[in-house]
């Protein structure tokens, strides 16, 4: 297979022929192609076990693809010579379970990577951390420990932690799925604002309201394959495939 | 705290009302065992001070205390280092490192300490000495052997502690651009320490006790001092009475310290909530 360098110059994220197989028999992702432009917001939906999280985790190589190519901002991640740590610093990731560092305060959570990876000084990193905390609306929690925060607050800190690294891309892996219902909105609001500021975002979520409000494209995947891609409204109201229709019949009411 | 008159009536009322409270009376939770042990230790100390034979045994044995304490700290310190390296090695992604670490742990854990000390001190070290060209004293041989053994035990503690941290923590660190080593140092290890410190404390006490095995190589720690004293004076009862007292004071003192440390750590954890 020839490496097509031409397409990667226009895309922020480029997935070509991506496949991921677990234990040689479970095909989580099959021959997946997706080009995501700079500033684009793409929402990935699909039934549980359809491989949407695996696709997302392949974008920063938390999951190593079995086959195919992943290019982010011109860096070919699947190339052995690429410095993964360098590229990962440019790709923010927000997890379903927040994954804040419980032994560190909110401020320390946000300054750790800034100082170790970006080489910023203490004062500079803290200033940036406070700026991001203001952005997600909880500057007063800087000295709290993650345990002392609600789920929604923890997730907002996780977003701030990623944003403090000035990422070019933000990945969200079901960011509201572990939250109590009353906290979903505060996290989605932060994400909506981020989208409106032009951040390139790939979001795996079941929040169709968010998809409608923010997504440039909706990607429906099932059994590791793209079934349908389109504008959110179009895919919701007029799905082209039976599998898509069946899925939305189950989740939309 | 309370006089008999005031405690008596609420207790009776509680019983009358049925089992409404799971509050236990003070005498149920009081550490009676501690009182008994303290009493025994005090009785032993009085014996040693008052009885001339016991006193003689003490004066002959306690000079070994320095070596006991010194070898304990040295062996534990080296073992700590070995344990950390081998423990991380066991979960390394490098095939050779991982398997070598595993072989080390399985090998050492499979042989009792006493024969291992003999093998090291009487076979391995003399063989190495010939090649290195300088002499290694018996105390050093034995200390290093103890360190090698406890290093293997501690490797398992470190490995378990590290593996008890959810993989999401490593993923979060790596996705922020931290290297594997930075993630281990700043994210995983500090959290693993909570799980690691209590069993390490137990191993510290175990190392202290096992320094008694150094006596088989003639190292003049307190057990060897006792053997010499008893053999030359035939005062076995006095000798071993004193050495038992000395070990008890050391180990019980240490476990009280560890208990305080552990309680402080769990209190911090509750305080965060």
JSON list of N, CA, C and O in Angstrom, two decimals, chain A residues 40-45 192 203 205 207-220 228-240 244 248 251-252:
[
{"chain": "A", "resi": 40, "resn": "UNK", "atom": "N", "xyz": [-13.00, 21.20, 12.46]},
{"chain": "A", "resi": 40, "resn": "UNK", "atom": "CA", "xyz": [-14.23, 20.43, 12.28]},
{"chain": "A", "resi": 40, "resn": "UNK", "atom": "C", "xyz": [-14.62, 19.73, 13.58]},
{"chain": "A", "resi": 40, "resn": "UNK", "atom": "O", "xyz": [-13.75, 19.32, 14.37]},
{"chain": "A", "resi": 41, "resn": "UNK", "atom": "N", "xyz": [-15.92, 19.59, 13.83]},
{"chain": "A", "resi": 41, "resn": "UNK", "atom": "CA", "xyz": [-16.40, 18.83, 14.97]},
{"chain": "A", "resi": 41, "resn": "UNK", "atom": "C", "xyz": [-17.12, 17.60, 14.44]},
{"chain": "A", "resi": 41, "resn": "UNK", "atom": "O", "xyz": [-18.13, 17.71, 13.74]},
{"chain": "A", "resi": 42, "resn": "UNK", "atom": "N", "xyz": [-16.57, 16.43, 14.77]},
{"chain": "A", "resi": 42, "resn": "UNK", "atom": "CA", "xyz": [-17.16, 15.19, 14.28]},
{"chain": "A", "resi": 42, "resn": "UNK", "atom": "C", "xyz": [-17.67, 14.40, 15.47]},
{"chain": "A", "resi": 42, "resn": "UNK", "atom": "O", "xyz": [-16.96, 14.21, 16.46]},
{"chain": "A", "resi": 43, "resn": "UNK", "atom": "N", "xyz": [-18.92, 13.98, 15.41]},
{"chain": "A", "resi": 43, "resn": "UNK", "atom": "CA", "xyz": [-19.49, 13.16, 16.46]},
{"chain": "A", "resi": 43, "resn": "UNK", "atom": "C", "xyz": [-19.63, 11.74, 15.94]},
{"chain": "A", "resi": 43, "resn": "UNK", "atom": "O", "xyz": [-20.15, 11.52, 14.85]},
{"chain": "A", "resi": 44, "resn": "UNK", "atom": "N", "xyz": [-19.12, 10.80, 16.72]},
{"chain": "A", "resi": 44, "resn": "UNK", "atom": "CA", "xyz": [-19.21, 9.39, 16.33]},
{"chain": "A", "resi": 44, "resn": "UNK", "atom": "C", "xyz": [-20.26, 8.73, 17.21]},
{"chain": "A", "resi": 44, "resn": "UNK", "atom": "O", "xyz": [-20.19, 8.81, 18.45]},
{"chain": "A", "resi": 45, "resn": "UNK", "atom": "N", "xyz": [-21.24, 8.10, 16.60]},
{"chain": "A", "resi": 45, "resn": "UNK", "atom": "CA", "xyz": [-22.25, 7.37, 17.37]},
{"chain": "A", "resi": 45, "resn": "UNK", "atom": "C", "xyz": [-22.31, 5.94, 16.85]},
{"chain": "A", "resi": 45, "resn": "UNK", "atom": "O", "xyz": [-21.83, 5.64, 15.76]},
{"chain": "A", "resi": 192, "resn": "UNK", "atom": "N", "xyz": [-19.52, 22.78, 23.97]},
{"chain": "A", "resi": 192, "resn": "UNK", "atom": "CA", "xyz": [-20.14, 23.61, 22.93]},
{"chain": "A", "resi": 192, "resn": "UNK", "atom": "C", "xyz": [-19.34, 24.88, 22.70]},
{"chain": "A", "resi": 192, "resn": "UNK", "atom": "O", "xyz": [-19.09, 25.27, 21.56]},
{"chain": "A", "resi": 203, "resn": "UNK", "atom": "N", "xyz": [-15.80, 13.48, 18.94]},
{"chain": "A", "resi": 203, "resn": "UNK", "atom": "CA", "xyz": [-16.56, 13.19, 20.15]},
{"chain": "A", "resi": 203, "resn": "UNK", "atom": "C", "xyz": [-17.35, 11.90, 19.99]},
{"chain": "A", "resi": 203, "resn": "UNK", "atom": "O", "xyz": [-18.16, 11.77, 19.07]},
{"chain": "A", "resi": 205, "resn": "UNK", "atom": "N", "xyz": [-20.23, 10.03, 21.71]},
{"chain": "A", "resi": 205, "resn": "UNK", "atom": "CA", "xyz": [-21.24, 10.38, 22.71]},
{"chain": "A", "resi": 205, "resn": "UNK", "atom": "C", "xyz": [-22.61, 9.82, 22.33]},
{"chain": "A", "resi": 205, "resn": "UNK", "atom": "O", "xyz": [-22.85, 9.44, 21.18]},
{"chain": "A", "resi": 207, "resn": "UNK", "atom": "N", "xyz": [-25.13, 11.81, 23.37]},
{"chain": "A", "resi": 207, "resn": "UNK", "atom": "CA", "xyz": [-25.90, 13.05, 23.52]},
{"chain": "A", "resi": 207, "resn": "UNK", "atom": "C", "xyz": [-26.24, 13.61, 22.14]},
{"chain": "A", "resi": 207, "resn": "UNK", "atom": "O", "xyz": [-25.48, 14.35, 21.55]},
{"chain": "A", "resi": 208, "resn": "UNK", "atom": "N", "xyz": [-27.43, 13.26, 21.65]},
{"chain": "A", "resi": 208, "resn": "UNK", "atom": "CA", "xyz": [-27.80, 13.70, 20.30]},
{"chain": "A", "resi": 208, "resn": "UNK", "atom": "C", "xyz": [-28.06, 15.20, 20.25]},
{"chain": "A", "resi": 208, "resn": "UNK", "atom": "O", "xyz": [-27.89, 15.83, 19.21]},
{"chain": "A", "resi": 209, "resn": "UNK", "atom": "N", "xyz": [-28.44, 15.77, 21.39]},
{"chain": "A", "resi": 209, "resn": "UNK", "atom": "CA", "xyz": [-28.62, 17.21, 21.47]},
{"chain": "A", "resi": 209, "resn": "UNK", "atom": "C", "xyz": [-27.31, 17.93, 21.16]},
{"chain": "A", "resi": 209, "resn": "UNK", "atom": "O", "xyz": [-27.28, 18.90, 20.42]},
{"chain": "A", "resi": 210, "resn": "UNK", "atom": "N", "xyz": [-26.23, 17.41, 21.72]},
{"chain": "A", "resi": 210, "resn": "UNK", "atom": "CA", "xyz": [-24.92, 18.00, 21.45]},
{"chain": "A", "resi": 210, "resn": "UNK", "atom": "C", "xyz": [-24.56, 17.85, 19.97]},
{"chain": "A", "resi": 210, "resn": "UNK", "atom": "O", "xyz": [-24.07, 18.78, 19.34]},
{"chain": "A", "resi": 211, "resn": "UNK", "atom": "N", "xyz": [-24.84, 16.67, 19.42]},
{"chain": "A", "resi": 211, "resn": "UNK", "atom": "CA", "xyz": [-24.53, 16.43, 18.01]},
{"chain": "A", "resi": 211, "resn": "UNK", "atom": "C", "xyz": [-25.25, 17.43, 17.13]},
{"chain": "A", "resi": 211, "resn": "UNK", "atom": "O", "xyz": [-24.68, 18.02, 16.22]},
{"chain": "A", "resi": 212, "resn": "UNK", "atom": "N", "xyz": [-26.53, 17.63, 17.42]},
{"chain": "A", "resi": 212, "resn": "UNK", "atom": "CA", "xyz": [-27.33, 18.58, 16.63]},
{"chain": "A", "resi": 212, "resn": "UNK", "atom": "C", "xyz": [-26.77, 19.98, 16.74]},
{"chain": "A", "resi": 212, "resn": "UNK", "atom": "O", "xyz": [-26.66, 20.71, 15.75]},
{"chain": "A", "resi": 213, "resn": "UNK", "atom": "N", "xyz": [-26.40, 20.37, 17.96]},
{"chain": "A", "resi": 213, "resn": "UNK", "atom": "CA", "xyz": [-25.98, 21.75, 18.19]},
{"chain": "A", "resi": 213, "resn": "UNK", "atom": "C", "xyz": [-24.58, 22.04, 17.67]},
{"chain": "A", "resi": 213, "resn": "UNK", "atom": "O", "xyz": [-24.31, 23.15, 17.22]},
{"chain": "A", "resi": 214, "resn": "UNK", "atom": "N", "xyz": [-23.68, 21.05, 17.73]},
{"chain": "A", "resi": 214, "resn": "UNK", "atom": "CA", "xyz": [-22.28, 21.38, 17.50]},
{"chain": "A", "resi": 214, "resn": "UNK", "atom": "C", "xyz": [-21.62, 20.64, 16.34]},
{"chain": "A", "resi": 214, "resn": "UNK", "atom": "O", "xyz": [-20.63, 21.12, 15.80]},
{"chain": "A", "resi": 215, "resn": "UNK", "atom": "N", "xyz": [-22.17, 19.48, 15.96]},
{"chain": "A", "resi": 215, "resn": "UNK", "atom": "CA", "xyz": [-21.42, 18.64, 15.02]},
{"chain": "A", "resi": 215, "resn": "UNK", "atom": "C", "xyz": [-21.53, 19.14, 13.59]},
{"chain": "A", "resi": 215, "resn": "UNK", "atom": "O", "xyz": [-22.60, 19.51, 13.12]},
{"chain": "A", "resi": 216, "resn": "UNK", "atom": "N", "xyz": [-20.37, 19.17, 12.89]},
{"chain": "A", "resi": 216, "resn": "UNK", "atom": "CA", "xyz": [-20.38, 19.42, 11.46]},
{"chain": "A", "resi": 216, "resn": "UNK", "atom": "C", "xyz": [-20.76, 18.15, 10.72]},
{"chain": "A", "resi": 216, "resn": "UNK", "atom": "O", "xyz": [-21.41, 18.18, 9.69]},
{"chain": "A", "resi": 217, "resn": "UNK", "atom": "N", "xyz": [-20.31, 17.03, 11.27]},
{"chain": "A", "resi": 217, "resn": "UNK", "atom": "CA", "xyz": [-20.64, 15.74, 10.66]},
{"chain": "A", "resi": 217, "resn": "UNK", "atom": "C", "xyz": [-20.95, 14.73, 11.74]},
{"chain": "A", "resi": 217, "resn": "UNK", "atom": "O", "xyz": [-20.37, 14.76, 12.82]},
{"chain": "A", "resi": 218, "resn": "UNK", "atom": "N", "xyz": [-21.85, 13.85, 11.41]},
{"chain": "A", "resi": 218, "resn": "UNK", "atom": "CA", "xyz": [-22.17, 12.74, 12.30]},
{"chain": "A", "resi": 218, "resn": "UNK", "atom": "C", "xyz": [-21.74, 11.46, 11.61]},
{"chain": "A", "resi": 218, "resn": "UNK", "atom": "O", "xyz": [-22.04, 11.25, 10.43]},
{"chain": "A", "resi": 219, "resn": "UNK", "atom": "N", "xyz": [-20.99, 10.64, 12.33]},
{"chain": "A", "resi": 219, "resn": "UNK", "atom": "CA", "xyz": [-20.54, 9.37, 11.75]},
{"chain": "A", "resi": 219, "resn": "UNK", "atom": "C", "xyz": [-21.23, 8.26, 12.52]},
{"chain": "A", "resi": 219, "resn": "UNK", "atom": "O", "xyz": [-21.10, 8.16, 13.74]},
{"chain": "A", "resi": 220, "resn": "UNK", "atom": "N", "xyz": [-22.01, 7.45, 11.80]},
{"chain": "A", "resi": 220, "resn": "UNK", "atom": "CA", "xyz": [-22.64, 6.30, 12.46]},
{"chain": "A", "resi": 220, "resn": "UNK", "atom": "C", "xyz": [-21.84, 5.06, 12.12]},
{"chain": "A", "resi": 220, "resn": "UNK", "atom": "O", "xyz": [-21.63, 4.74, 10.95]},
{"chain": "A", "resi": 228, "resn": "UNK", "atom": "N", "xyz": [-22.71, 5.23, 7.88]},
{"chain": "A", "resi": 228, "resn": "UNK", "atom": "CA", "xyz": [-23.28, 6.43, 7.30]},
{"chain": "A", "resi": 228, "resn": "UNK", "atom": "C", "xyz": [-22.57, 7.68, 7.85]},
{"chain": "A", "resi": 228, "resn": "UNK", "atom": "O", "xyz": [-22.23, 7.75, 9.02]},
{"chain": "A", "resi": 229, "resn": "UNK", "atom": "N", "xyz": [-22.36, 8.64, 6.99]},
{"chain": "A", "resi": 229, "resn": "UNK", "atom": "CA", "xyz": [-21.78, 9.92, 7.40]},
{"chain": "A", "resi": 229, "resn": "UNK", "atom": "C", "xyz": [-22.64, 11.04, 6.83]},
{"chain": "A", "resi": 229, "resn": "UNK", "atom": "O", "xyz": [-23.08, 10.96, 5.69]},
{"chain": "A", "resi": 230, "resn": "UNK", "atom": "N", "xyz": [-22.90, 12.07, 7.64]},
{"chain": "A", "resi": 230, "resn": "UNK", "atom": "CA", "xyz": [-23.69, 13.17, 7.10]},
{"chain": "A", "resi": 230, "resn": "UNK", "atom": "C", "xyz": [-23.91, 14.26, 8.12]},
{"chain": "A", "resi": 230, "resn": "UNK", "atom": "O", "xyz": [-23.38, 14.21, 9.23]},
{"chain": "A", "resi": 231, "resn": "UNK", "atom": "N", "xyz": [-24.69, 15.28, 7.73]},
{"chain": "A", "resi": 231, "resn": "UNK", "atom": "CA", "xyz": [-25.07, 16.30, 8.68]},
{"chain": "A", "resi": 231, "resn": "UNK", "atom": "C", "xyz": [-25.95, 15.65, 9.74]},
{"chain": "A", "resi": 231, "resn": "UNK", "atom": "O", "xyz": [-26.79, 14.81, 9.41]},
{"chain": "A", "resi": 232, "resn": "UNK", "atom": "N", "xyz": [-25.81, 16.04, 11.01]},
{"chain": "A", "resi": 232, "resn": "UNK", "atom": "CA", "xyz": [-26.57, 15.38, 12.08]},
{"chain": "A", "resi": 232, "resn": "UNK", "atom": "C", "xyz": [-28.08, 15.35, 11.79]},
{"chain": "A", "resi": 232, "resn": "UNK", "atom": "O", "xyz": [-28.70, 14.30, 11.91]},
{"chain": "A", "resi": 233, "resn": "UNK", "atom": "N", "xyz": [-28.64, 16.50, 11.42]},
{"chain": "A", "resi": 233, "resn": "UNK", "atom": "CA", "xyz": [-30.09, 16.57, 11.18]},
{"chain": "A", "resi": 233, "resn": "UNK", "atom": "C", "xyz": [-30.53, 15.57, 10.12]},
{"chain": "A", "resi": 233, "resn": "UNK", "atom": "O", "xyz": [-31.53, 14.87, 10.28]},
{"chain": "A", "resi": 234, "resn": "UNK", "atom": "N", "xyz": [-29.74, 15.50, 9.04]},
{"chain": "A", "resi": 234, "resn": "UNK", "atom": "CA", "xyz": [-30.09, 14.59, 7.95]},
{"chain": "A", "resi": 234, "resn": "UNK", "atom": "C", "xyz": [-30.06, 13.15, 8.40]},
{"chain": "A", "resi": 234, "resn": "UNK", "atom": "O", "xyz": [-30.96, 12.36, 8.11]},
{"chain": "A", "resi": 235, "resn": "UNK", "atom": "N", "xyz": [-29.00, 12.80, 9.14]},
{"chain": "A", "resi": 235, "resn": "UNK", "atom": "CA", "xyz": [-28.87, 11.41, 9.55]},
{"chain": "A", "resi": 235, "resn": "UNK", "atom": "C", "xyz": [-29.99, 11.03, 10.53]},
{"chain": "A", "resi": 235, "resn": "UNK", "atom": "O", "xyz": [-30.55, 9.94, 10.47]},
{"chain": "A", "resi": 236, "resn": "UNK", "atom": "N", "xyz": [-30.33, 11.98, 11.43]},
{"chain": "A", "resi": 236, "resn": "UNK", "atom": "CA", "xyz": [-31.41, 11.70, 12.39]},
{"chain": "A", "resi": 236, "resn": "UNK", "atom": "C", "xyz": [-32.74, 11.51, 11.66]},
{"chain": "A", "resi": 236, "resn": "UNK", "atom": "O", "xyz": [-33.45, 10.52, 11.86]},
{"chain": "A", "resi": 237, "resn": "UNK", "atom": "N", "xyz": [-33.08, 12.52, 10.81]},
{"chain": "A", "resi": 237, "resn": "UNK", "atom": "CA", "xyz": [-34.44, 12.55, 10.27]},
{"chain": "A", "resi": 237, "resn": "UNK", "atom": "C", "xyz": [-34.60, 11.63, 9.07]},
{"chain": "A", "resi": 237, "resn": "UNK", "atom": "O", "xyz": [-35.70, 11.14, 8.81]},
{"chain": "A", "resi": 238, "resn": "UNK", "atom": "N", "xyz": [-33.52, 11.40, 8.36]},
{"chain": "A", "resi": 238, "resn": "UNK", "atom": "CA", "xyz": [-33.67, 10.63, 7.15]},
{"chain": "A", "resi": 238, "resn": "UNK", "atom": "C", "xyz": [-32.50, 9.68, 6.94]},
{"chain": "A", "resi": 238, "resn": "UNK", "atom": "O", "xyz": [-31.71, 9.83, 6.01]},
{"chain": "A", "resi": 239, "resn": "UNK", "atom": "N", "xyz": [-32.37, 8.67, 7.83]},
{"chain": "A", "resi": 239, "resn": "UNK", "atom": "CA", "xyz": [-31.22, 7.78, 7.70]},
{"chain": "A", "resi": 239, "resn": "UNK", "atom": "C", "xyz": [-31.29, 6.97, 6.40]},
{"chain": "A", "resi": 239, "resn": "UNK", "atom": "O", "xyz": [-32.36, 6.53, 6.01]},
{"chain": "A", "resi": 240, "resn": "UNK", "atom": "N", "xyz": [-30.15, 6.82, 5.78]},
{"chain": "A", "resi": 240, "resn": "UNK", "atom": "CA", "xyz": [-30.10, 6.12, 4.50]},
{"chain": "A", "resi": 240, "resn": "UNK", "atom": "C", "xyz": [-30.05, 4.60, 4.68]},
{"chain": "A", "resi": 240, "resn": "UNK", "atom": "O", "xyz": [-30.41, 3.86, 3.78]},
{"chain": "A", "resi": 244, "resn": "UNK", "atom": "N", "xyz": [-28.87, 2.24, 10.66]},
{"chain": "A", "resi": 244, "resn": "UNK", "atom": "CA", "xyz": [-28.91, 3.55, 11.28]},
{"chain": "A", "resi": 244, "resn": "UNK", "atom": "C", "xyz": [-30.31, 3.84, 11.82]},
{"chain": "A", "resi": 244, "resn": "UNK", "atom": "O", "xyz": [-30.49, 4.30, 12.95]},
{"chain": "A", "resi": 248, "resn": "UNK", "atom": "N", "xyz": [-31.40, 4.67, 15.75]},
{"chain": "A", "resi": 248, "resn": "UNK", "atom": "CA", "xyz": [-32.02, 5.91, 16.21]},
{"chain": "A", "resi": 248, "resn": "UNK", "atom": "C", "xyz": [-33.44, 5.68, 16.72]},
{"chain": "A", "resi": 248, "resn": "UNK", "atom": "O", "xyz": [-33.90, 6.36, 17.62]},
{"chain": "A", "resi": 251, "resn": "UNK", "atom": "N", "xyz": [-32.89, 4.91, 20.35]},
{"chain": "A", "resi": 251, "resn": "UNK", "atom": "CA", "xyz": [-32.39, 5.89, 21.32]},
{"chain": "A", "resi": 251, "resn": "UNK", "atom": "C", "xyz": [-33.10, 7.24, 21.29]},
{"chain": "A", "resi": 251, "resn": "UNK", "atom": "O", "xyz": [-33.03, 8.00, 22.24]},
{"chain": "A", "resi": 252, "resn": "UNK", "atom": "N", "xyz": [-33.78, 7.59, 20.18]},
{"chain": "A", "resi": 252, "resn": "UNK", "atom": "CA", "xyz": [-34.44, 8.89, 20.12]},
{"chain": "A", "resi": 252, "resn": "UNK", "atom": "C", "xyz": [-35.90, 8.76, 20.49]},
{"chain": "A", "resi": 252, "resn": "UNK", "atom": "O", "xyz": [-36.58, 7.85, 20.03]}
]
